[in-house]
């Protein structure tokens, strides 16, 4: 099964955010390359909110280009076999944390946001990634910083999309 086909199956099985889910499906139907960064109309991305549920904290990255505290995530790569695998790979690469696992149940949110030219949109499929309680992180080349934040502090440092993702995450836990 191709990554494109996996994305369609994941989205068809996702029951929340029906209008946005349909926009993702329409995008993939109209753009066979809609998974890949090269698709100028926009592309699917996969992200993972890294959490330590026992510690009640979230690991965020200070994105080098955007200079915003965000969840780990990014573009799909040819070696990714599923969106979930892409989210887990991105979380591992950007956090440096070993032993990460996905929260079962598929994505917790979708978030479509505009990006600068030459592309137009990121269609982000957002997962939750569980970190071991003793997780040690590193700062990747894509980040200015990586830091743990208590759940209660996320709204003070991150934008509304991250806050909504954390709320959906906590509801799923």
Coordinates of C-alpha atoms in Angstrom, one line a residue:
X1 CA 0.0 0.0 0.0
X2 CA 1.3 3.4 -0.9
X3 CA 1.6 6.3 1.6
X4 CA -1.1 8.1 -0.4
X5 CA -3.4 5.2 0.1
X6 CA -2.6 5.0 3.8
X7 CA -3.4 8.6 4.2
X8 CA -6.8 8.2 2.5
X9 CA -7.6 5.2 4.7
X10 CA -6.5 7.1 7.9
X11 CA -8.6 10.1 6.9
X12 CA -11.7 8.0 6.0
X13 CA -11.5 6.4 9.5
X14 CA -11.1 9.7 11.3
X15 CA -14.5 10.7 12.6
X16 CA -13.9 14.2 14.0
X17 CA -13.7 17.5 12.2
X18 CA -15.8 16.3 9.2
X19 CA -15.5 19.4 7.0
X20 CA -11.8 19.6 7.4
X21 CA -11.4 15.8 7.0
X22 CA -13.3 16.1 3.7
X23 CA -11.0 19.0 2.5
X24 CA -8.0 16.6 3.1
X25 CA -9.7 13.8 1.2
X26 CA -10.6 16.2 -1.7
X27 CA -7.0 17.5 -1.8
X28 CA -5.7 13.9 -2.1
X29 CA -8.3 13.1 -4.8
X30 CA -7.3 16.1 -6.8
X31 CA -3.6 15.8 -6.3
X32 CA -2.0 12.3 -6.6
X33 CA 1.2 14.0 -5.3
X34 CA -0.6 15.6 -2.4
X35 CA 1.5 13.8 0.1
X36 CA 4.7 15.3 -1.0
X37 CA 6.4 18.6 -0.4
X38 CA 6.7 19.2 -4.2
X39 CA 2.9 19.5 -4.5
X40 CA 2.5 23.3 -5.0
X41 CA -1.2 23.2 -4.0
X42 CA -0.3 22.0 -0.6
X43 CA 0.7 18.7 1.0
X44 CA 0.1 16.4 3.8
X45 CA 2.4 16.6 6.9
X46 CA 2.5 14.4 9.9
X47 CA 3.2 15.6 13.4
X48 CA 3.3 14.2 16.9
X49 CA 2.7 15.9 20.2
X50 CA 5.3 14.3 22.5
X51 CA 3.9 14.0 26.0
X52 CA 4.9 12.5 29.3
X53 CA 1.5 11.6 30.8
X54 CA 2.9 10.6 34.1
X55 CA 4.7 13.9 34.5
X56 CA 1.9 15.9 33.0
X57 CA 4.2 17.6 30.5
X58 CA 4.7 18.3 26.8
X59 CA 7.9 18.4 24.8
X60 CA 7.8 21.3 22.3
X61 CA 10.4 22.5 19.8
X62 CA 11.2 26.2 19.2
X63 CA 11.0 26.0 15.4
X64 CA 14.1 27.5 13.7
X65 CA 12.3 29.2 10.8
X66 CA 9.0 30.1 12.5
X67 CA 10.4 31.0 15.9
X68 CA 7.4 29.4 17.5
X69 CA 6.9 26.6 20.1
X70 CA 5.3 23.8 18.2
X71 CA 4.9 20.0 18.3
X72 CA 7.4 17.9 16.4
X73 CA 6.5 17.2 12.8
X74 CA 7.1 17.7 9.2
X75 CA 7.0 16.4 5.7
X76 CA 6.5 12.8 4.6
X77 CA 9.6 11.1 3.2
X78 CA 9.8 8.3 0.6
X79 CA 10.8 5.7 3.3
X80 CA 7.6 6.4 5.4
X81 CA 5.1 3.6 4.9
X82 CA 2.3 5.2 6.9
X83 CA 1.4 8.6 8.3
X84 CA 1.7 7.3 11.8
X85 CA 5.3 6.2 11.0
X86 CA 6.1 9.6 9.5
X87 CA 4.8 11.3 12.7
X88 CA 6.9 9.0 14.9
X89 CA 10.0 9.4 12.7
X90 CA 9.6 13.2 12.9
X91 CA 9.1 13.2 16.7
X92 CA 12.2 11.0 17.1
X93 CA 14.4 13.1 14.8
X94 CA 13.3 16.4 16.2
X95 CA 13.3 15.5 19.9
X96 CA 16.3 13.1 20.0
X97 CA 14.2 11.0 22.5
X98 CA 14.5 7.2 22.1
X99 CA 11.7 4.8 23.0
X100 CA 8.9 6.9 21.7
X101 CA 5.6 5.2 21.0
X102 CA 2.3 6.3 19.4
X103 CA -0.8 6.6 21.4
X104 CA -3.2 4.0 20.0
X105 CA -6.3 5.1 18.1
X106 CA -4.9 7.1 15.2
X107 CA -4.6 10.8 14.8
X108 CA -6.2 13.1 17.4
X109 CA -6.6 16.2 15.2
X110 CA -6.3 17.8 11.8
X111 CA -4.9 21.2 11.3
X112 CA -4.7 23.0 7.9
X113 CA -2.6 26.1 7.9
X114 CA -1.2 28.4 5.1
X115 CA 2.5 28.4 4.5
X116 CA 4.7 30.8 2.4
X117 CA 5.2 30.3 -1.3
X118 CA 5.9 28.3 -3.4
X119 CA 3.5 26.0 -1.6
X120 CA 0.2 27.1 -0.2
X121 CA -1.0 24.7 2.5
X122 CA 0.1 22.2 5.1
X123 CA -2.6 19.6 5.7
X124 CA -1.2 18.4 9.1
X125 CA -2.4 15.0 10.5
X126 CA -1.6 15.2 14.2
X127 CA -0.8 12.2 16.4
X128 CA 0.2 11.8 20.1
X129 CA 3.6 10.4 20.9
X130 CA 4.3 8.9 24.4
X131 CA 7.7 9.5 25.9
X132 CA 9.3 7.4 28.6
X133 CA 9.2 9.2 31.9
X134 CA 13.0 9.4 32.0
X135 CA 13.2 10.7 28.4
X136 CA 16.2 12.9 27.6
X137 CA 15.9 15.2 24.6
X138 CA 18.3 16.8 22.2
X139 CA 18.1 20.0 20.0
X140 CA 18.0 19.1 16.3
X141 CA 19.2 21.3 13.4
X142 CA 15.5 22.3 12.8
X143 CA 15.1 23.7 16.3
X144 CA 16.5 26.6 18.3
X145 CA 15.5 24.8 21.5
X146 CA 13.5 21.8 22.8
X147 CA 11.9 22.0 26.2
X148 CA 9.4 20.3 28.4
X149 CA 6.4 22.4 29.5
X150 CA 3.7 21.4 32.1
X151 CA 0.3 21.1 30.5
X152 CA -0.8 24.3 32.3
X153 CA 2.0 26.4 30.7
X154 CA 1.4 25.4 27.0
X155 CA -1.1 28.2 26.4
X156 CA 1.4 30.7 27.6
X157 CA 4.1 29.8 25.1
X158 CA 2.4 28.1 22.1
X159 CA -0.3 29.2 19.6
X160 CA -3.9 28.1 19.5
X161 CA -3.2 25.1 17.2
X162 CA -0.9 23.5 19.8
X163 CA -3.3 24.3 22.6
X164 CA -6.2 22.6 20.7
X165 CA -3.9 19.6 20.0
X166 CA -3.1 19.3 23.7
X167 CA -6.8 19.6 24.6
X168 CA -7.7 16.8 22.2
X169 CA -4.8 14.8 23.5
X170 CA -5.9 15.1 27.1
X171 CA -9.5 14.2 26.1
X172 CA -8.1 11.0 24.5
X173 CA -6.1 10.1 27.6

